[in-house]
């Protein structure tokens, strides 16, 4: 695939962490949502980000793709601080960092095919045959029937919309995927399908951050988990450690004993 | 005094927000227009939506306006024996003012509301965020085709209004005022000139911007769910209509000064 635009300059020495958030602050009017959030994710790792409703998990995720700006602090992606970047500068970052929206965020005036073709037509110079081949193989990859591509998003189930949204986010072969509650409101079958898709991508070396309340999914796909509480990451464990030594605020949160 | 100051201050702040937001959006639109490629397919779709789908409404409005004005002018002038001036008065009034004004107001109601609610819904369903997250520009993909479509369709619709409204006037002139249709047509063609037409036609480009840009602005600034989509739609129509009505005076004044110079 030939890129239309040049990739930004990469640092000569790859940093250990692929995504790093340092002392992140964000307020909405009077309400201070983040008060010095710091964490990192290594290349190929999957971080589960959990926390009560309204703690700013999705805002943090949106900041990682430049949809929100930090008030203070650094948001590093592959060694580059994306905080001060404008929309044009963010294009190259957004080719590397995909965002899987909670509801899929599919373009409802376009068919599934057009939705999946959109990023390819925008960023790559491909023939219609190449686009079609990629779309059909992507649909297969995400367990969707080949006939799905003719449908409009309105005629898909919630689970299918999420999978199509995920498939669209993956069309540019990103290095990072940010999942915003990918299994929320899904039945066990669709939840399993989403988990399988995330694991498949992880096996390919894709770095990911998963915002969710669904602990079975966190246990199934994540390497480590962080708890966002009172505007900060209050605890962070590897999944193995959490399973072996369940204690502290995170366990209380998981067991529903604290918000 | 303090109770009066508070709403006044919040209104001033809201106005400054609006003006600043419109300024930034206009800058971004022109920046994208000259820097990026245009989505021709989307533009043609929007011209169809704005132009073709508004045409029946515009025709009905125009013929009604032409007929009513002809009747009123006729009734008013008949008392002074000035019925034969109806074609001239009607033609000039329609070409210079009523044609562009009515077309724009109808388009503000139909298209402005449509644009604001459509974009607002896209914001609520995160489609605008998705456009950005996929490394593309909502200004280029969503706003620019709609603004260009209004700029292209409105002058054409205005030309249709001019013809249809005069035709409506001719029907009433012939049927109710008993004027000879040939005489009526001859008067319309001989007394109205190119500057009458251009004066009205030139306004439509400004009116198109007055409709499309606020509609896009209010749509893009929907924040708190579907309830605000309705509010944004209302604001878009009200602001566009006010801009058209108030702006018309200033544009007319400028055109009048230019005409005097020429």
Coordinates of C-alpha atoms in Angstrom, one line a residue:
Chain A
X1 CA 0.0 0.0 0.0
X2 CA 1.3 3.4 -0.9
X3 CA 0.8 6.2 1.6
X4 CA -0.4 9.5 0.2
X5 CA 1.3 11.5 3.0
X6 CA 4.7 11.1 4.6
X7 CA 5.0 9.5 7.9
X8 CA 6.3 11.8 10.7
X9 CA 9.9 11.6 11.8
X10 CA 10.4 8.8 14.2
X11 CA 12.8 8.9 17.2
X12 CA 16.0 7.0 16.4
X13 CA 15.8 4.9 19.5
X14 CA 12.4 3.3 20.2
X15 CA 11.3 4.0 23.7
X16 CA 10.3 1.1 25.9
X17 CA 6.7 2.4 26.3
X18 CA 4.7 2.9 23.2
X19 CA 2.0 4.9 24.9
X20 CA 2.8 7.1 27.8
X21 CA 0.6 9.5 29.7
X22 CA 2.5 11.8 32.1
X23 CA 0.8 14.0 34.7
X24 CA -2.4 14.4 32.7
X25 CA -4.9 17.0 33.9
X26 CA -8.3 17.7 32.3
X27 CA -11.3 19.7 33.5
X28 CA -14.7 20.5 32.0
X29 CA -15.8 23.9 33.3
X30 CA -15.6 23.7 37.1
X31 CA -15.4 19.9 37.1
X32 CA -11.9 18.5 37.4
X33 CA -11.9 15.1 35.9
X34 CA -8.2 14.2 35.7
X35 CA -5.8 15.3 38.3
X36 CA -2.3 14.0 37.4
X37 CA -3.0 10.7 35.6
X38 CA 0.2 8.8 34.6
X39 CA 0.6 5.4 33.0
X40 CA 2.3 3.7 30.2
X41 CA 1.7 0.8 27.8
X42 CA 4.5 -1.2 26.1
X43 CA 4.4 -2.2 22.5
X44 CA 2.2 -5.2 22.0
X45 CA 0.7 -4.9 25.5
X46 CA -3.0 -4.7 26.3
X47 CA -4.0 -2.4 29.2
X48 CA -7.4 -2.6 30.8
X49 CA -8.6 0.7 32.1
X50 CA -11.4 0.3 34.7
X51 CA -13.1 2.8 37.0
X52 CA -16.5 4.1 38.0
X53 CA -18.9 5.9 35.6
X54 CA -17.9 9.5 35.1
X55 CA -14.2 9.0 36.1
X56 CA -13.0 10.1 32.7
X57 CA -11.9 6.8 31.1
X58 CA -13.4 7.6 27.7
X59 CA -12.0 11.2 27.9
X60 CA -8.5 9.7 28.5
X61 CA -9.0 7.4 25.6
X62 CA -10.2 10.2 23.3
X63 CA -7.1 12.2 24.3
X64 CA -4.8 9.4 23.1
X65 CA -6.1 9.9 19.5
X66 CA -6.2 13.7 19.8
X67 CA -10.0 14.1 20.0
X68 CA -9.5 15.9 23.3
X69 CA -6.6 18.2 24.4
X70 CA -4.9 17.9 27.8
X71 CA -5.1 20.9 30.0
X72 CA -1.7 20.0 31.4
X73 CA 0.7 17.0 31.0
X74 CA 2.0 15.0 28.2
X75 CA 0.4 12.3 26.0
X76 CA 3.1 10.4 24.2
X77 CA 2.4 8.1 21.3
X78 CA 5.5 6.3 19.9
X79 CA 7.7 8.9 21.6
X80 CA 5.8 11.9 20.2
X81 CA 3.8 14.3 22.4
X82 CA 0.5 14.6 20.6
X83 CA -1.0 17.2 23.0
X84 CA 0.1 20.3 21.1
X85 CA -0.6 18.9 17.7
X86 CA -3.2 20.4 15.4
X87 CA -5.7 18.4 13.3
X88 CA -3.4 18.2 10.3
X89 CA -0.4 17.0 12.3
X90 CA -2.6 14.4 14.0
X91 CA -3.4 12.7 10.7
X92 CA -0.3 10.6 10.8
X93 CA -0.9 9.7 14.5
X94 CA -4.5 8.7 13.6
X95 CA -3.2 6.3 10.9
X96 CA -1.3 4.5 13.6
X97 CA -3.8 4.8 16.5
X98 CA -7.3 3.4 15.8
X99 CA -10.3 4.2 18.0
X100 CA -13.1 1.6 18.3
X101 CA -16.1 3.7 19.4
X102 CA -18.6 2.3 21.9
X103 CA -21.5 2.3 19.5
X104 CA -19.4 1.7 16.4
X105 CA -20.0 5.3 15.2
X106 CA -20.7 4.0 11.7
X107 CA -21.7 6.5 9.0
X108 CA -25.4 5.7 8.7
X109 CA -25.7 7.2 5.2
X110 CA -23.2 4.7 3.9
X111 CA -23.3 0.9 3.5
X112 CA -21.0 -1.3 5.5
X113 CA -18.8 -1.6 2.4
X114 CA -18.6 2.2 2.0
X115 CA -17.8 2.5 5.8
X116 CA -14.9 0.1 5.5
X117 CA -13.7 1.6 2.2
X118 CA -13.7 5.2 3.6
X119 CA -10.3 5.1 5.4
X120 CA -8.7 3.2 2.4
X121 CA -10.0 5.8 -0.1
X122 CA -8.8 8.6 2.1
X123 CA -5.3 7.5 2.9
X124 CA -4.2 5.0 0.2
X125 CA -4.1 4.9 -3.5
X126 CA -5.8 1.6 -4.2
X127 CA -7.8 0.2 -7.1
X128 CA -11.5 -0.7 -6.5
X129 CA -10.6 -4.4 -6.8
X130 CA -7.9 -4.0 -4.0
X131 CA -10.4 -2.2 -1.8
X132 CA -13.1 -4.8 -2.4
X133 CA -10.7 -7.7 -1.6
X134 CA -9.5 -6.0 1.6
X135 CA -13.0 -5.3 2.8
X136 CA -14.2 -8.8 2.2
X137 CA -11.2 -10.4 3.9
X138 CA -11.7 -7.9 6.8
X139 CA -15.3 -8.9 7.2
X140 CA -14.3 -12.5 7.3
X141 CA -11.6 -11.8 9.8
X142 CA -14.2 -10.2 12.2
X143 CA -16.7 -13.1 11.7
X144 CA -19.1 -11.1 9.6
X145 CA -20.9 -12.6 6.5
X146 CA -19.8 -11.4 3.2
X147 CA -23.4 -10.3 2.5
X148 CA -23.1 -7.8 5.4
X149 CA -21.2 -5.3 3.2
X150 CA -24.4 -4.4 1.3
X151 CA -26.3 -3.5 4.4
X152 CA -26.7 -0.1 6.0
X153 CA -25.7 0.2 9.7
X154 CA -29.3 0.7 10.7
X155 CA -30.1 -2.8 9.8
X156 CA -27.3 -4.4 11.8
X157 CA -27.5 -5.6 15.4
X158 CA -25.6 -3.8 18.2
X159 CA -22.9 -6.5 18.2
X160 CA -22.5 -6.4 14.5
X161 CA -22.2 -2.6 14.5
X162 CA -19.4 -2.9 17.0
X163 CA -17.6 -5.5 15.0
X164 CA -18.0 -3.5 11.8
X165 CA -16.7 -0.4 13.7
X166 CA -13.8 -2.4 14.9
X167 CA -13.2 -3.8 11.3
X168 CA -13.2 -0.2 10.0
X169 CA -10.8 1.0 12.7
X170 CA -8.5 -1.9 11.6
X171 CA -8.6 -1.1 7.8
X172 CA -5.4 1.0 8.1
X173 CA -3.5 -1.7 10.0
X174 CA -2.9 0.5 13.1
X175 CA -0.2 -0.2 15.6
X176 CA -2.5 0.8 18.5
X177 CA -6.2 0.2 19.0
X178 CA -8.2 2.0 21.7
X179 CA -11.4 0.2 22.6
X180 CA -14.2 2.2 24.3
X181 CA -16.4 -0.3 26.1
X182 CA -16.4 -2.8 23.2
X183 CA -18.6 -5.4 24.9
X184 CA -21.1 -3.1 26.7
X185 CA -24.6 -4.3 26.2
X186 CA -23.7 -7.4 24.2
X187 CA -24.9 -10.9 24.6
X188 CA -22.4 -13.6 25.6
X189 CA -22.0 -14.8 22.0
X190 CA -21.1 -11.3 20.6
X191 CA -18.9 -10.6 23.7
X192 CA -16.9 -13.7 22.9
X193 CA -16.7 -12.7 19.2
X194 CA -15.3 -9.3 20.2
X195 CA -12.8 -10.9 22.7
X196 CA -11.6 -13.2 19.9
X197 CA -11.1 -10.2 17.6
X198 CA -9.1 -8.4 20.3
X199 CA -7.0 -11.5 21.0
X200 CA -6.3 -12.0 17.2
X201 CA -5.1 -8.4 17.0
X202 CA -3.0 -8.8 20.1
X203 CA -1.4 -11.8 18.6
X204 CA -0.4 -9.7 15.6
X205 CA 1.5 -7.4 18.0
X206 CA -1.1 -4.6 18.2
X207 CA -0.8 -2.4 21.3
X208 CA -4.2 -1.8 22.9
X209 CA -6.0 0.0 25.7
X210 CA -9.4 -1.3 26.7
X211 CA -11.9 0.9 28.6
X212 CA -14.5 -1.4 30.1
X213 CA -16.6 -2.5 33.1
X214 CA -16.7 -6.0 31.8
X215 CA -14.1 -7.8 34.1
X216 CA -14.3 -11.2 32.3
X217 CA -13.2 -9.5 29.1
X218 CA -10.4 -7.8 31.0
X219 CA -9.2 -11.1 32.4
X220 CA -9.5 -12.7 28.9
X221 CA -7.6 -10.2 26.9
X222 CA -5.5 -7.8 29.0
X223 CA -2.0 -8.1 30.3
X224 CA -2.4 -5.5 33.0
X225 CA -5.2 -3.4 34.5
X226 CA -5.3 0.1 35.9
X227 CA -8.0 1.6 38.1
X228 CA -8.9 5.2 37.5
X229 CA -10.2 6.8 40.7
X230 CA -10.5 10.3 42.0
X231 CA -8.8 11.7 38.8
X232 CA -5.7 9.4 39.1
X233 CA -4.6 5.9 38.5
X234 CA -5.0 4.6 42.0
X235 CA -3.8 1.1 41.4
X236 CA -2.2 -0.9 38.6
X237 CA -1.5 -4.7 38.5
X238 CA -0.7 -7.3 36.0
X239 CA -3.6 -9.7 35.4
X240 CA -1.6 -12.6 36.9
X241 CA -1.0 -10.6 40.1
X242 CA -4.6 -9.5 40.4
X243 CA -5.7 -13.1 40.1
X244 CA -3.2 -14.4 42.6
X245 CA -3.3 -11.7 45.3
X246 CA -6.8 -10.0 45.1
X247 CA -6.7 -7.1 47.6
X248 CA -6.9 -3.3 47.8
X249 CA -9.1 -0.7 46.1
X250 CA -9.2 -2.5 42.8
X251 CA -10.6 -5.7 44.3
X252 CA -13.1 -3.6 46.2
X253 CA -14.1 -1.9 42.9
X254 CA -14.4 -5.2 41.1
X255 CA -16.5 -6.7 43.9
X256 CA -18.8 -3.7 43.9
X257 CA -17.7 -2.5 47.3
X258 CA -16.5 0.9 46.2
X259 CA -17.2 3.3 43.3
Chain B
X1 CA -29.7 46.4 38.2
X2 CA -27.8 43.2 39.0
X3 CA -30.6 41.0 37.8
X4 CA -30.6 42.8 34.5
X5 CA -26.8 42.6 34.2
X6 CA -26.6 38.8 34.5
X7 CA -28.6 37.9 31.4
X8 CA -27.0 40.7 29.5
X9 CA -23.5 39.5 30.3
X10 CA -24.4 35.9 29.4
X11 CA -26.0 37.1 26.1
X12 CA -22.8 39.1 25.3
X13 CA -20.6 36.1 26.1
X14 CA -22.8 33.8 24.0
X15 CA -22.7 36.3 21.1
X16 CA -18.9 36.6 21.3
X17 CA -18.7 32.7 21.3
X18 CA -21.0 32.6 18.3
X19 CA -19.0 35.2 16.4
X20 CA -15.7 33.7 17.2
X21 CA -16.9 30.2 16.3
X22 CA -18.4 31.4 13.0
X23 CA -15.1 33.2 12.3
X24 CA -13.0 30.1 13.0
X25 CA -15.4 27.9 10.9
X26 CA -15.3 30.3 8.0
X27 CA -11.5 30.3 8.1
X28 CA -11.4 26.5 8.2
X29 CA -13.9 26.3 5.3
X30 CA -11.8 28.6 3.1
X31 CA -8.6 26.8 4.1
X32 CA -10.0 23.4 3.2
X33 CA -11.5 24.8 0.0
X34 CA -8.1 25.9 -1.3
X35 CA -5.9 23.3 0.3
X36 CA -7.8 20.0 -0.1
X37 CA -9.5 18.1 -2.9
X38 CA -13.3 18.4 -3.2
X39 CA -15.6 15.4 -2.8
X40 CA -17.4 15.8 -6.1
X41 CA -19.9 13.0 -5.4
X42 CA -20.8 14.4 -2.1
X43 CA -21.1 17.9 -3.6
X44 CA -23.4 16.6 -6.4
X45 CA -25.5 14.8 -3.8
X46 CA -25.8 18.0 -1.7
X47 CA -26.7 20.1 -4.8
X48 CA -29.5 17.6 -5.4
X49 CA -30.6 17.8 -1.8
X50 CA -30.4 21.6 -1.6
X51 CA -31.5 22.5 -5.1
X52 CA -33.7 19.9 -6.7
X53 CA -35.5 18.9 -3.5
X54 CA -36.2 22.5 -2.6
X55 CA -37.4 23.4 -6.1
X56 CA -41.1 22.4 -5.6
X57 CA -41.3 24.4 -2.4
X58 CA -39.6 27.4 -4.1
X59 CA -42.0 27.2 -7.1
X60 CA -45.1 27.1 -4.9
X61 CA -43.8 30.0 -2.8
X62 CA -42.7 32.1 -5.8
X63 CA -46.0 31.7 -7.7
X64 CA -48.0 32.6 -4.6
X65 CA -45.8 35.7 -3.8
X66 CA -46.0 36.8 -7.5
X67 CA -49.8 36.5 -7.5
X68 CA -50.4 38.2 -4.2
X69 CA -48.1 41.1 -5.0
X70 CA -49.7 41.6 -8.4
X71 CA -53.1 41.6 -6.8
X72 CA -52.1 44.1 -4.0
X73 CA -50.3 46.4 -6.4
X74 CA -53.2 46.2 -8.8
X75 CA -55.8 47.0 -6.1
X76 CA -53.6 49.9 -4.7
X77 CA -52.8 51.5 -8.1
X78 CA -56.2 51.0 -9.7
X79 CA -57.5 53.9 -7.5
X80 CA -55.0 56.2 -9.1
X81 CA -55.4 54.8 -12.6
X82 CA -51.9 53.3 -12.4
X83 CA -52.7 49.6 -13.1
X84 CA -50.4 49.6 -16.1
X85 CA -47.4 50.1 -13.8
X86 CA -48.0 46.8 -12.0
X87 CA -45.7 44.8 -14.4
X88 CA -42.8 47.2 -13.9
X89 CA -43.2 47.5 -10.1
X90 CA -43.6 43.8 -9.7
X91 CA -40.7 42.8 -11.9
X92 CA -38.3 45.2 -10.2
X93 CA -39.4 44.3 -6.7
X94 CA -39.1 40.6 -7.4
X95 CA -35.8 40.8 -9.2
X96 CA -34.2 43.1 -6.6
X97 CA -35.7 42.1 -3.3
X98 CA -38.5 39.5 -3.1
X99 CA -37.0 36.9 -5.3
X100 CA -33.7 36.5 -3.4
X101 CA -35.3 37.2 0.0
X102 CA -38.1 34.7 -0.2
X103 CA -35.9 32.0 -1.8
X104 CA -33.3 32.4 0.9
X105 CA -35.8 32.4 3.7
X106 CA -37.5 29.3 2.4
X107 CA -34.1 27.6 2.0
X108 CA -33.0 28.7 5.5
X109 CA -36.1 27.0 6.8
X110 CA -35.8 23.8 4.8
X111 CA -32.1 23.4 4.2
X112 CA -30.6 25.2 7.2
X113 CA -32.8 23.2 9.5
X114 CA -31.8 20.0 7.7
X115 CA -28.1 20.7 7.8
X116 CA -28.1 21.6 11.5
X117 CA -30.1 18.5 12.5
X118 CA -28.1 16.2 10.3
X119 CA -24.8 17.4 11.6
X120 CA -26.0 17.5 15.1
X121 CA -27.2 13.9 14.9
X122 CA -23.8 12.9 13.5
X123 CA -22.1 14.6 16.5
X124 CA -24.4 12.8 19.0
X125 CA -23.7 9.4 17.4
X126 CA -20.0 10.2 17.3
X127 CA -19.8 10.0 13.5
X128 CA -18.0 13.4 13.4
X129 CA -15.5 12.0 16.0
X130 CA -15.1 9.0 13.8
X131 CA -14.3 11.1 10.8
X132 CA -11.6 12.8 12.8
X133 CA -10.3 9.6 14.4
X134 CA -9.9 8.1 10.9
X135 CA -7.5 10.9 10.1
X136 CA -9.9 13.0 7.9
X137 CA -11.6 16.4 8.2
X138 CA -15.3 16.9 9.0
X139 CA -14.9 20.3 7.5
X140 CA -13.9 18.9 4.2
X141 CA -16.2 15.9 4.2
X142 CA -19.3 17.4 5.8
X143 CA -19.2 21.2 5.9
X144 CA -17.6 22.1 2.6
X145 CA -20.0 20.1 0.3
X146 CA -23.0 21.7 2.1
X147 CA -21.6 25.2 1.9
X148 CA -20.7 24.8 -1.8
X149 CA -24.1 23.2 -2.6
X150 CA -25.9 26.3 -1.1
X151 CA -23.6 28.6 -3.0
X152 CA -24.4 26.8 -6.3
X153 CA -28.1 26.0 -5.7
X154 CA -29.4 29.3 -4.2
X155 CA -28.6 31.5 -7.2
X156 CA -30.2 29.0 -9.5
X157 CA -33.3 28.7 -7.3
X158 CA -33.4 32.5 -7.2
X159 CA -33.5 32.6 -11.0
X160 CA -36.4 30.1 -10.9
X161 CA -38.2 32.3 -8.4
X162 CA -37.8 35.4 -10.5
X163 CA -39.3 33.7 -13.5
X164 CA -42.1 31.9 -11.6
X165 CA -43.1 34.9 -9.5
X166 CA -43.3 37.1 -12.5
X167 CA -45.4 34.4 -14.2
X168 CA -47.7 34.4 -11.2
X169 CA -47.9 38.2 -11.4
X170 CA -48.8 37.9 -15.1
X171 CA -51.6 35.4 -14.5
X172 CA -53.2 37.7 -11.9
X173 CA -52.5 40.7 -14.2
X174 CA -54.4 39.1 -17.0
X175 CA -57.2 37.4 -15.1
X176 CA -57.9 39.9 -12.3
X177 CA -56.5 43.2 -13.4
X178 CA -57.6 42.6 -17.1
X179 CA -54.2 43.6 -18.4
X180 CA -53.2 42.2 -21.8
X181 CA -50.6 39.4 -21.3
X182 CA -48.6 40.6 -24.2
X183 CA -48.5 44.1 -22.8
X184 CA -47.6 42.7 -19.3
X185 CA -44.7 40.7 -20.7
X186 CA -43.4 43.5 -22.8
X187 CA -43.4 45.9 -19.8
X188 CA -41.6 43.4 -17.7
X189 CA -38.9 42.8 -20.3
X190 CA -38.5 46.4 -21.3
X191 CA -38.5 48.0 -17.9
X192 CA -36.3 45.6 -15.9
X193 CA -32.7 45.6 -16.8
X194 CA -29.5 43.6 -16.1
X195 CA -28.6 45.7 -13.0
X196 CA -32.0 44.9 -11.5
X197 CA -31.3 41.2 -12.0
X198 CA -27.6 41.3 -10.8
X199 CA -28.5 43.3 -7.7
X200 CA -30.7 40.5 -6.5
X201 CA -28.6 37.7 -7.9
X202 CA -25.5 39.0 -6.2
X203 CA -27.1 38.9 -2.8
X204 CA -27.8 35.2 -3.1
X205 CA -24.1 34.3 -2.7
X206 CA -24.1 36.1 0.7
X207 CA -27.4 34.6 1.7
X208 CA -26.1 31.1 0.8
X209 CA -23.3 31.7 3.3
X210 CA -25.7 33.1 5.9
X211 CA -27.7 29.8 5.6
X212 CA -25.0 27.2 5.4
X213 CA -22.3 28.4 7.8
X214 CA -24.6 29.0 10.9
X215 CA -26.4 25.7 10.2
X216 CA -23.1 23.9 10.1
X217 CA -21.8 25.8 13.2
X218 CA -24.8 25.0 15.3
X219 CA -24.8 21.4 14.1
X220 CA -21.2 20.9 15.0
X221 CA -21.6 22.5 18.4
X222 CA -24.3 20.1 19.6
X223 CA -23.0 18.7 22.9
X224 CA -25.6 17.2 25.2
X225 CA -27.5 14.6 23.3
X226 CA -30.5 14.6 21.1
X227 CA -32.4 17.4 22.9
X228 CA -29.8 19.9 21.8
X229 CA -30.2 18.8 18.2
X230 CA -33.7 20.4 18.2
X231 CA -32.3 23.5 19.9
X232 CA -29.5 23.7 17.3
X233 CA -32.0 23.4 14.5
X234 CA -34.1 26.2 15.8
X235 CA -31.1 28.4 16.4
X236 CA -29.8 27.8 12.9
X237 CA -33.1 28.8 11.3
X238 CA -33.5 31.9 13.5
X239 CA -30.0 33.1 13.1
X240 CA -30.0 32.5 9.3
X241 CA -33.3 34.3 8.9
X242 CA -32.1 37.3 10.9
X243 CA -28.8 37.4 9.0
X244 CA -30.7 37.3 5.7
X245 CA -33.1 40.1 6.7
X246 CA -30.6 42.4 8.4
X247 CA -27.8 41.6 5.9
X248 CA -30.1 42.4 3.0
X249 CA -30.3 46.0 4.0
X250 CA -26.5 46.4 4.1
X251 CA -25.8 44.4 1.0
X252 CA -28.5 46.4 -0.9
X253 CA -26.9 49.6 0.4
X254 CA -23.5 48.5 -0.9
X255 CA -24.9 47.4 -4.2
X256 CA -26.8 50.7 -4.6
X257 CA -23.6 52.6 -4.0
X258 CA -21.7 50.5 -6.5
X259 CA -24.6 51.0 -9.1
X260 CA -24.3 54.8 -8.5
X261 CA -20.6 54.7 -9.1
X262 CA -21.1 52.7 -12.4

